[in-house]
PDB file of N, CA and C in Angstrom:
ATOM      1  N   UNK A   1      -3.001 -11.270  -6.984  1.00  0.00           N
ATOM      2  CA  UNK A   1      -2.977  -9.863  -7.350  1.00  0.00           C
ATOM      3  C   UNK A   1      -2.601  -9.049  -6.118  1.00  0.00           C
ATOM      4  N   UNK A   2      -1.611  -8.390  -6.636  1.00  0.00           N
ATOM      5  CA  UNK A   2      -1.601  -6.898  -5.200  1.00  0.00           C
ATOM      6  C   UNK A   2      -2.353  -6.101  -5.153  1.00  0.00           C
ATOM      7  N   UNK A   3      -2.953  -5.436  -3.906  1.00  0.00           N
ATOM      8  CA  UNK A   3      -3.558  -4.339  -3.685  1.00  0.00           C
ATOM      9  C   UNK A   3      -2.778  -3.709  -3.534  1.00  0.00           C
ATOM     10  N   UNK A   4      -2.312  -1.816  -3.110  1.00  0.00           N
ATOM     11  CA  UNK A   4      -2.131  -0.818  -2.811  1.00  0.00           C
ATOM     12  C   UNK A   4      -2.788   0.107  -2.375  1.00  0.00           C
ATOM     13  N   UNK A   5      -2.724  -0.116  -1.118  1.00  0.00           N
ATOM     14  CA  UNK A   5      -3.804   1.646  -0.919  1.00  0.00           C
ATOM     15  C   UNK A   5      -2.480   2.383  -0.552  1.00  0.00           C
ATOM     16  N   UNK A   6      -2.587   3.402  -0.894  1.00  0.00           N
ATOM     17  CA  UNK A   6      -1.730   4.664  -0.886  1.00  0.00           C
ATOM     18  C   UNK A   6      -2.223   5.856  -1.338  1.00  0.00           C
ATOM     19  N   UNK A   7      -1.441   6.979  -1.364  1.00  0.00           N
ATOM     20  CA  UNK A   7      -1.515   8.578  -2.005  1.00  0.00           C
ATOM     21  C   UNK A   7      -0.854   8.964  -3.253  1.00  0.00           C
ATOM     22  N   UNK A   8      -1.084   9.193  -3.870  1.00  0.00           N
ATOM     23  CA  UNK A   8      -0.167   9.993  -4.767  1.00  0.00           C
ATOM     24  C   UNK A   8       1.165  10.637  -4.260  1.00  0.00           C
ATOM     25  N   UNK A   9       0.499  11.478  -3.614  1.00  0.00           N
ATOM     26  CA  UNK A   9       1.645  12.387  -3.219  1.00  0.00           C
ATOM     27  C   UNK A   9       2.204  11.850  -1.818  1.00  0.00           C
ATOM     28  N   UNK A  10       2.933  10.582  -1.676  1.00  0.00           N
ATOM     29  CA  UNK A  10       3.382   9.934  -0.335  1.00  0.00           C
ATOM     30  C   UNK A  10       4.525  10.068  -0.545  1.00  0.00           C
ATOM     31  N   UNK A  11       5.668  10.398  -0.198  1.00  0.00           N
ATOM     32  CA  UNK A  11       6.759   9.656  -0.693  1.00  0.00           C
ATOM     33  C   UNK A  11       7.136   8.342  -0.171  1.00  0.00           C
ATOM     34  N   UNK A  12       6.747   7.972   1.098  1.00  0.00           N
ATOM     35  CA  UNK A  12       6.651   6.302   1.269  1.00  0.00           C
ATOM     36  C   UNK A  12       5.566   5.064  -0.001  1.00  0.00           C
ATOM     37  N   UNK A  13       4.321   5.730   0.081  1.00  0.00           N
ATOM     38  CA  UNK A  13       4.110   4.870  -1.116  1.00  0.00           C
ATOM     39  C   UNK A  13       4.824   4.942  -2.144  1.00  0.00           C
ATOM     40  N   UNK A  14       5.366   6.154  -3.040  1.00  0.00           N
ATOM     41  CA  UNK A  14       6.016   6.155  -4.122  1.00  0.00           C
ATOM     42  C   UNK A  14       7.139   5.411  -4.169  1.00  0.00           C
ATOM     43  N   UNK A  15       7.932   5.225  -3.433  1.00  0.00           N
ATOM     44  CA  UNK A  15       8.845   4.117  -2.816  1.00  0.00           C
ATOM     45  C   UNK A  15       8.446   2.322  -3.164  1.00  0.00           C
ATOM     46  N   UNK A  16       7.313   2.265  -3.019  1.00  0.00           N
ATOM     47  CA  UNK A  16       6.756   1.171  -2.869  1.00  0.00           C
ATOM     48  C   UNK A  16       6.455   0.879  -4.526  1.00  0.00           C
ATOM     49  N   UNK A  17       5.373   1.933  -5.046  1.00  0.00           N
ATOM     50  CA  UNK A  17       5.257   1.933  -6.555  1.00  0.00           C
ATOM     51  C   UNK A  17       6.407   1.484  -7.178  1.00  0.00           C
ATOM     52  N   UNK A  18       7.598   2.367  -7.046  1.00  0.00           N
ATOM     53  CA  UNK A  18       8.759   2.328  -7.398  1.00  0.00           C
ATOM     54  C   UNK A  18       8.985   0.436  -7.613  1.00  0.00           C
ATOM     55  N   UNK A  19       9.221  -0.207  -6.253  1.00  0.00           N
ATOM     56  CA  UNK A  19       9.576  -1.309  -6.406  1.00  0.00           C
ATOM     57  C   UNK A  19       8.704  -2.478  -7.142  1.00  0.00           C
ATOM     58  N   UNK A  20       7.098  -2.128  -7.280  1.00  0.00           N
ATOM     59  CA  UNK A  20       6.585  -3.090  -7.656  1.00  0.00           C
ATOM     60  C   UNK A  20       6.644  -2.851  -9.494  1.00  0.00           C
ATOM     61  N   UNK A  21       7.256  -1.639  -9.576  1.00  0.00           N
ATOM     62  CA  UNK A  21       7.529  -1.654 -11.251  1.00  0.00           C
ATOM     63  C   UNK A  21       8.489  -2.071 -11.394  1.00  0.00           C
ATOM     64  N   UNK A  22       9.547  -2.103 -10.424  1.00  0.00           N
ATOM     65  CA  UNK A  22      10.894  -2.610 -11.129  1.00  0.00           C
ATOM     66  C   UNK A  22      10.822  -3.549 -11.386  1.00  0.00           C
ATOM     67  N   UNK A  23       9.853  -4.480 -10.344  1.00  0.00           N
ATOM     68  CA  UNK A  23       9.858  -6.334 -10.493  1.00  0.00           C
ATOM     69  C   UNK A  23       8.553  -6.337 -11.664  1.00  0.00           C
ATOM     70  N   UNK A  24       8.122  -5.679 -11.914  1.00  0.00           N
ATOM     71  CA  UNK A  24       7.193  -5.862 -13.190  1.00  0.00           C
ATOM     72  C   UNK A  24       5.711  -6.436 -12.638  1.00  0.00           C
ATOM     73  N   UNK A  25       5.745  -6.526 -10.985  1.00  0.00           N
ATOM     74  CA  UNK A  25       4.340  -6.848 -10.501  1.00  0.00           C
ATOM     75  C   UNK A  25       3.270  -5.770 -10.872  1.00  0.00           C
ATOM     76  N   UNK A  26       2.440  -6.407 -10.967  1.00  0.00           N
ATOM     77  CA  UNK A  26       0.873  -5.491 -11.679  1.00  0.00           C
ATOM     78  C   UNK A  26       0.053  -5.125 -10.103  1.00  0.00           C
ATOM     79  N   UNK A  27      -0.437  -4.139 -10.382  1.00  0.00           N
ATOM     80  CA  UNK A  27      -1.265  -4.348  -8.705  1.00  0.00           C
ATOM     81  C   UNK A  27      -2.265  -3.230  -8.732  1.00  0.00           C
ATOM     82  N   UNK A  28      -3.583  -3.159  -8.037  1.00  0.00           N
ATOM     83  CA  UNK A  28      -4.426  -2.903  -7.812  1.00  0.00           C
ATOM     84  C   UNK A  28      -4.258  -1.442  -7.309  1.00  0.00           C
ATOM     85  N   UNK A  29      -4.148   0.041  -7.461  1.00  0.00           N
ATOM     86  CA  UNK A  29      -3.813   1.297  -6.528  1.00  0.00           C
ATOM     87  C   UNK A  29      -5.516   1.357  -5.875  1.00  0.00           C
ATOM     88  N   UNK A  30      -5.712   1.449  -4.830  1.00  0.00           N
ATOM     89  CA  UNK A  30      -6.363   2.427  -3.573  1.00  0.00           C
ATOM     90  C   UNK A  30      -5.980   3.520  -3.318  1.00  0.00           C
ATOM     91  N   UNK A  31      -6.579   4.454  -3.329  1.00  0.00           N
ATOM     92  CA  UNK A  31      -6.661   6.086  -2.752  1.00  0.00           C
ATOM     93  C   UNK A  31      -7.620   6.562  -1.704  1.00  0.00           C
ATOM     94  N   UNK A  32      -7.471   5.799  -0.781  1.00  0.00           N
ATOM     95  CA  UNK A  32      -8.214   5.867   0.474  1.00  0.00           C
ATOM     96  C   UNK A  32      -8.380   7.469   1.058  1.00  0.00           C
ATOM     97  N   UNK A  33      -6.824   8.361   0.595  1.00  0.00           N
ATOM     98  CA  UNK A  33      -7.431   9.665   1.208  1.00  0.00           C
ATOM     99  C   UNK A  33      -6.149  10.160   0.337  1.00  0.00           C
ATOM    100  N   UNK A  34      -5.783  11.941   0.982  1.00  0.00           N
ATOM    101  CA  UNK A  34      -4.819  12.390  -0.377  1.00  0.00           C
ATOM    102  C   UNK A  34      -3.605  12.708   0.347  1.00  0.00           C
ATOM    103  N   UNK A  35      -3.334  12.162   1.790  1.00  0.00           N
ATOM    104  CA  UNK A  35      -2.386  12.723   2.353  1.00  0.00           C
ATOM    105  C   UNK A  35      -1.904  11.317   2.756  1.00  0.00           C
ATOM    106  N   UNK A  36      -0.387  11.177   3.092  1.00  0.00           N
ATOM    107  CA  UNK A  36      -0.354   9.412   4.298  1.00  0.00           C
ATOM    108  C   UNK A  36      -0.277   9.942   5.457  1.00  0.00           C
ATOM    109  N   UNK A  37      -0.548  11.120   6.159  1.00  0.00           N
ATOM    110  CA  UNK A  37      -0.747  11.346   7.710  1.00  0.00           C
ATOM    111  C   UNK A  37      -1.928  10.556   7.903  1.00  0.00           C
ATOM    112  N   UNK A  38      -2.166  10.072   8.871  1.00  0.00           N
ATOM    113  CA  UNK A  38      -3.162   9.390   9.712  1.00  0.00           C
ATOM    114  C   UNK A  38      -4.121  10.646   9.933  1.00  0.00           C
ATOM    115  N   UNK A  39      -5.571  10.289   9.808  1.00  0.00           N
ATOM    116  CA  UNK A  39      -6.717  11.018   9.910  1.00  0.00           C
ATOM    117  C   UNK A  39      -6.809  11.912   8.769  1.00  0.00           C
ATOM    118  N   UNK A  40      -6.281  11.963   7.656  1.00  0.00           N
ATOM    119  CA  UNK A  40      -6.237  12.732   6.383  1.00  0.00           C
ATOM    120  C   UNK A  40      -7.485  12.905   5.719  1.00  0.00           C
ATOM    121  N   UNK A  41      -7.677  13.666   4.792  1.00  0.00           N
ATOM    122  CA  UNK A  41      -9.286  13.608   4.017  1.00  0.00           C
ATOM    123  C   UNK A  41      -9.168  12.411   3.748  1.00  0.00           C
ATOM    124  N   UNK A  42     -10.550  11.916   4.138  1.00  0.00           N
ATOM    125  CA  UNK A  42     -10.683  10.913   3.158  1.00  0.00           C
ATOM    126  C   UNK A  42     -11.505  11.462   1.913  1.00  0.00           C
ATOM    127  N   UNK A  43     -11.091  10.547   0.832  1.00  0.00           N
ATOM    128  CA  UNK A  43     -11.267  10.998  -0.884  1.00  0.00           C
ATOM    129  C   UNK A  43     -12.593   9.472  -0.963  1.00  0.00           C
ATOM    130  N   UNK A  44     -12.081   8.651  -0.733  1.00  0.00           N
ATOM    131  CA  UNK A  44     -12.908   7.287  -1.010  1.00  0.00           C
ATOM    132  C   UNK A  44     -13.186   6.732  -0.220  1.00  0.00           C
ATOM    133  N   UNK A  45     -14.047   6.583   0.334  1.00  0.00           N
ATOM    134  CA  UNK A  45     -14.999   6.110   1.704  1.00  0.00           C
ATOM    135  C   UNK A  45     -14.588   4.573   1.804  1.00  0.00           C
ATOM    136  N   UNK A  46     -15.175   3.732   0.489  1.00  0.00           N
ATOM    137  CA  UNK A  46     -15.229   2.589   0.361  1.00  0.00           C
ATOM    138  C   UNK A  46     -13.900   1.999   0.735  1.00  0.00           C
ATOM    139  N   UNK A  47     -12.834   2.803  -0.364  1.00  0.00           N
ATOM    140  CA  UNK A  47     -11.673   2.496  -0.406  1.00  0.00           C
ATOM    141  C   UNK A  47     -10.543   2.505   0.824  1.00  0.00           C
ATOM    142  N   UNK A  48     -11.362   3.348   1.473  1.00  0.00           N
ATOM    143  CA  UNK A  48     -10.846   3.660   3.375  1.00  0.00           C
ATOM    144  C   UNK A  48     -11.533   2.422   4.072  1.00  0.00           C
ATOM    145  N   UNK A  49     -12.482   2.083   4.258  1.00  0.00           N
ATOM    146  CA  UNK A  49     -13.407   1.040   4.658  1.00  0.00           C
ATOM    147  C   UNK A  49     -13.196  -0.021   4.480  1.00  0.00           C
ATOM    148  N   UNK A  50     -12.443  -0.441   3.514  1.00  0.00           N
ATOM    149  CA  UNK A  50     -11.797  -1.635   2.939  1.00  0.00           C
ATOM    150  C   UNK A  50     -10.536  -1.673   3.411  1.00  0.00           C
ATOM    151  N   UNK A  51      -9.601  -0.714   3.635  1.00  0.00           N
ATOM    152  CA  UNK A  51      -8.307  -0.831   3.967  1.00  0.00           C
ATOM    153  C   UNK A  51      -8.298  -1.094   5.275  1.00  0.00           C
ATOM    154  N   UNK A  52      -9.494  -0.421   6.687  1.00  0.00           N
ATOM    155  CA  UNK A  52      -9.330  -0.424   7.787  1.00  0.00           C
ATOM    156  C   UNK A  52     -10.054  -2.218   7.939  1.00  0.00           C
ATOM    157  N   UNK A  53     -10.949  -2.377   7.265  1.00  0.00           N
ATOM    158  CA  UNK A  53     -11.362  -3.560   7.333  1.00  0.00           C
ATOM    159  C   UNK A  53     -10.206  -4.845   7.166  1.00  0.00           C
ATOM    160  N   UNK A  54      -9.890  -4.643   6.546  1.00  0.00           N
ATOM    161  CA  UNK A  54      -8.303  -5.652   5.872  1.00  0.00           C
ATOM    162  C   UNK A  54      -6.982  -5.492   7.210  1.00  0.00           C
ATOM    163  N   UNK A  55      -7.032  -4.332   7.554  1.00  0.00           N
ATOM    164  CA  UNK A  55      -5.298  -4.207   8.125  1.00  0.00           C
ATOM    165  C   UNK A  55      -5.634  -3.588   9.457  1.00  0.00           C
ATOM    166  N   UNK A  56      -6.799  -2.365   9.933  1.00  0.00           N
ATOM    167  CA  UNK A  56      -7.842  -2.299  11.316  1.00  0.00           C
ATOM    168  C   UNK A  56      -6.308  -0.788  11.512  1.00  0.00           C
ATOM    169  N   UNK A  57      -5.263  -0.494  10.433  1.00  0.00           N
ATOM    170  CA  UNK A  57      -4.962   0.699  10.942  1.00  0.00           C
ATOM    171  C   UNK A  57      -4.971   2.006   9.837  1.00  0.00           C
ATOM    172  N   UNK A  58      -4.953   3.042  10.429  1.00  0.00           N
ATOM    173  CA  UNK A  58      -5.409   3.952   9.430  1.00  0.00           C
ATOM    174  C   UNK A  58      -3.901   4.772   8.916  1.00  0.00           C
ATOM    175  N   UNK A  59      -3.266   3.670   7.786  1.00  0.00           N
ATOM    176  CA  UNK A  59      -2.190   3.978   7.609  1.00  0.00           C
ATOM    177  C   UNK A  59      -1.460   3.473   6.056  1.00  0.00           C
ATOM    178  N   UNK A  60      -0.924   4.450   5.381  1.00  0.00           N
ATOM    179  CA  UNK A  60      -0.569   4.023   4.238  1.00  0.00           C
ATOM    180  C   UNK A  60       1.231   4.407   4.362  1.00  0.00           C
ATOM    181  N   UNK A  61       1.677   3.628   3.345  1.00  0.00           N
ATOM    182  CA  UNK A  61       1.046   2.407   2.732  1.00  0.00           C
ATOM    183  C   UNK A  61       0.600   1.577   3.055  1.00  0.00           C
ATOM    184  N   UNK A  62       0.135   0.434   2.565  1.00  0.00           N
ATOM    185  CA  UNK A  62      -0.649  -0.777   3.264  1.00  0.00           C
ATOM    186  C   UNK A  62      -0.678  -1.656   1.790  1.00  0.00           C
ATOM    187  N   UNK A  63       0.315  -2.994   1.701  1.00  0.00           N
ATOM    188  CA  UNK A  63       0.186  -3.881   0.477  1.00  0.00           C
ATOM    189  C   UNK A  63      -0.659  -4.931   1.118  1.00  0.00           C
ATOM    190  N   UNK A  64      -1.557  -5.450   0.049  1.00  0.00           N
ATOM    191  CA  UNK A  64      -2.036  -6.483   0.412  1.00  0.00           C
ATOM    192  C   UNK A  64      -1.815  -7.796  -0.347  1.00  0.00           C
ATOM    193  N   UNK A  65      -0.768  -8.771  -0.464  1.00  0.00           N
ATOM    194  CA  UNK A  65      -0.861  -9.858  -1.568  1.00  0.00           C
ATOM    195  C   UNK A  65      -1.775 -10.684  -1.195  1.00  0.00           C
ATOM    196  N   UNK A  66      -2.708 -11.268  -2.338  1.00  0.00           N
ATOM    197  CA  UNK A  66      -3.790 -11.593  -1.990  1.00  0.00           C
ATOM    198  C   UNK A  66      -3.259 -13.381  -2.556  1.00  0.00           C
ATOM    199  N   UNK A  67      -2.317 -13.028  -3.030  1.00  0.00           N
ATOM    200  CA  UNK A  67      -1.431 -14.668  -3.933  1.00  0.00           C
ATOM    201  C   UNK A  67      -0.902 -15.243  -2.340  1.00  0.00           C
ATOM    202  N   UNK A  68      -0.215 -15.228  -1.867  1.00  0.00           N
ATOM    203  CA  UNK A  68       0.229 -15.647  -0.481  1.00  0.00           C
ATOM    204  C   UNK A  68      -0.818 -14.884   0.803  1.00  0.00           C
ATOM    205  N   UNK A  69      -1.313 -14.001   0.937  1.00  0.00           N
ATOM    206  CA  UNK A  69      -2.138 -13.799   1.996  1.00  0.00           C
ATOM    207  C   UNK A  69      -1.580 -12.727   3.160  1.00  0.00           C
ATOM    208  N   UNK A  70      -0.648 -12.217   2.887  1.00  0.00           N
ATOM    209  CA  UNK A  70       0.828 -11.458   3.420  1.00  0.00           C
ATOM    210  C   UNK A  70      -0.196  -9.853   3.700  1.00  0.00           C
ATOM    211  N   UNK A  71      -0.341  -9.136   4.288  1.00  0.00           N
ATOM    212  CA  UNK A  71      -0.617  -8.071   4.406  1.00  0.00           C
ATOM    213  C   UNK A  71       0.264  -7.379   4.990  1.00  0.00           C
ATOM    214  N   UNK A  72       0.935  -5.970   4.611  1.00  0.00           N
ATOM    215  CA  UNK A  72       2.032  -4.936   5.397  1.00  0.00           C
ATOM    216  C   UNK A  72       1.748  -3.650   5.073  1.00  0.00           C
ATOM    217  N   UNK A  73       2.425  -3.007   5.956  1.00  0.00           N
ATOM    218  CA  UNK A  73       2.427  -1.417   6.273  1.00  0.00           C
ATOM    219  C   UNK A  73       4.143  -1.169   6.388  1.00  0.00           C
ATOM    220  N   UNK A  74       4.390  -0.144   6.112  1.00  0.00           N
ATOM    221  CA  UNK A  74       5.712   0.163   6.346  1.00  0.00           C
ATOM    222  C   UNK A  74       6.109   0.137   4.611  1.00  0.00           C
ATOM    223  N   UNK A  75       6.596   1.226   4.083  1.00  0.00           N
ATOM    224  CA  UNK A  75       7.397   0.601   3.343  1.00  0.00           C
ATOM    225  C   UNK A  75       8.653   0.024   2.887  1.00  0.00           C
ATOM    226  N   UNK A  76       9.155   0.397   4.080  1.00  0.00           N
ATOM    227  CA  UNK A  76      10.528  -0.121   3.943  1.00  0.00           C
ATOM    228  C   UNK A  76      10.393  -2.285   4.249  1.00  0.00           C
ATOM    229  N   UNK A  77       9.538  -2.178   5.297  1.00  0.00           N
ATOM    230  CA  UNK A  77       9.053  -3.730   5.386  1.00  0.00           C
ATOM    231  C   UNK A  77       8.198  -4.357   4.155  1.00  0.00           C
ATOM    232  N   UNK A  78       7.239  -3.517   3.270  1.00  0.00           N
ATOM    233  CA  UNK A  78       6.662  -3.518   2.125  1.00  0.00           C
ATOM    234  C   UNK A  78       8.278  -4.001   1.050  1.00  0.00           C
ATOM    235  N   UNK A  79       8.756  -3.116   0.770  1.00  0.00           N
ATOM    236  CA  UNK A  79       9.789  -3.354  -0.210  1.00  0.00           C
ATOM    237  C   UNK A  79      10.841  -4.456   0.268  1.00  0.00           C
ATOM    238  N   UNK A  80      11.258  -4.850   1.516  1.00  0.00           N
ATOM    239  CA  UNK A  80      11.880  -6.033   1.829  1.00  0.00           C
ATOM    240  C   UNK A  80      11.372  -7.006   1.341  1.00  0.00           C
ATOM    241  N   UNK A  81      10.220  -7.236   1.430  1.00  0.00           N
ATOM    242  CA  UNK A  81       9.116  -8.642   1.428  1.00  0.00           C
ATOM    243  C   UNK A  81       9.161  -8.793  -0.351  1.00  0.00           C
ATOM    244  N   UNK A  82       8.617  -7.772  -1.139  1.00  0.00           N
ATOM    245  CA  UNK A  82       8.913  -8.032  -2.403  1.00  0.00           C
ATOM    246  C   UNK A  82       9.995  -8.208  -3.020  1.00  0.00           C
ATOM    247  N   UNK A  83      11.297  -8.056  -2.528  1.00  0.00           N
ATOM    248  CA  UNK A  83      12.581  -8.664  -2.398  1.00  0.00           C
ATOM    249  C   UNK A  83      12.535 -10.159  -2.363  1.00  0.00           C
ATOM    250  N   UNK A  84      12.358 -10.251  -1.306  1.00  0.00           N
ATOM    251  CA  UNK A  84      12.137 -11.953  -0.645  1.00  0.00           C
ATOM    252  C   UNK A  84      11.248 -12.500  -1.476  1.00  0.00           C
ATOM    253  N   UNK A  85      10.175 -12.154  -1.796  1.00  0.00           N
ATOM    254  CA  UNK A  85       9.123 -13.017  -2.575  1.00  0.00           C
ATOM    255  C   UNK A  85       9.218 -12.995  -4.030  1.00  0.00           C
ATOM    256  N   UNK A  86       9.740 -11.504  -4.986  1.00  0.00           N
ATOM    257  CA  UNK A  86       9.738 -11.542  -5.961  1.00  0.00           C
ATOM    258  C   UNK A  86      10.581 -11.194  -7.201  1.00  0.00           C
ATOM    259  N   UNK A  87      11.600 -11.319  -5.840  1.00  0.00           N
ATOM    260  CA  UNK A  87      12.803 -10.388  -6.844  1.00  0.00           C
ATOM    261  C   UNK A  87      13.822 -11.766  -7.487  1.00  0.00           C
TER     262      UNK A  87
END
C-alpha cells in the first residue's frame, strides 16, 4: 500500500495525486499540515509525527511504498519512481 502525506492545496503533491490515479494505484492520503512550506500549521499531530518519524524531514510530499520499502520526497523523483515501478 502507498502512503501520502501531503496538502491539498500543494501543487507538488497534486502532481503526485495526479500520477498515482493515472496508474490506478490506491494509496493512503496524510495531511500532516495545510501548507507544503516547511514549518506550516500543523492540522494532525499524529500524522506529522509519523511522517517525521518515517522520512526525519519536515517536507511534503513524502511517498511511502510500503510493497518495496522505497520512501521519497520530491515530486518530480516521486513521479519518476512510479514510472519505473508501475507504469
Amino acid at each position: 500500500m502507498m502512503e501520502l502525506y501531503q496538502a491539498e492545496n500543494c501543487p507538488w503533491c497534486s502532481k503526485v495525486r495526479k500520477k498515482l490515479t493515472e496508474l490506478g494505484i490506491s494509496y493512503v492520503s496524510h495531511n500532516p499540515r495545510h501548507t507544503s512550506k516547511s514549518g506550516g500549521n500543523v492540522i494532525n499531530q499524529l500524522s506529522y509525527d509519523s511522517m517525521m518519524a518515517l522520512g526525519g524531514e519536515d517536507q511534503i510530499p513524502f511517498l511511502v511504498d510500503n510493497t518495496t520499502g522505497i520512501s521519497l520526497y520530491e515530486s518530480s523523483d516521486i513521479i519518476e519512481y512510479l514510472d519505473k515501478t508501475y507504469a
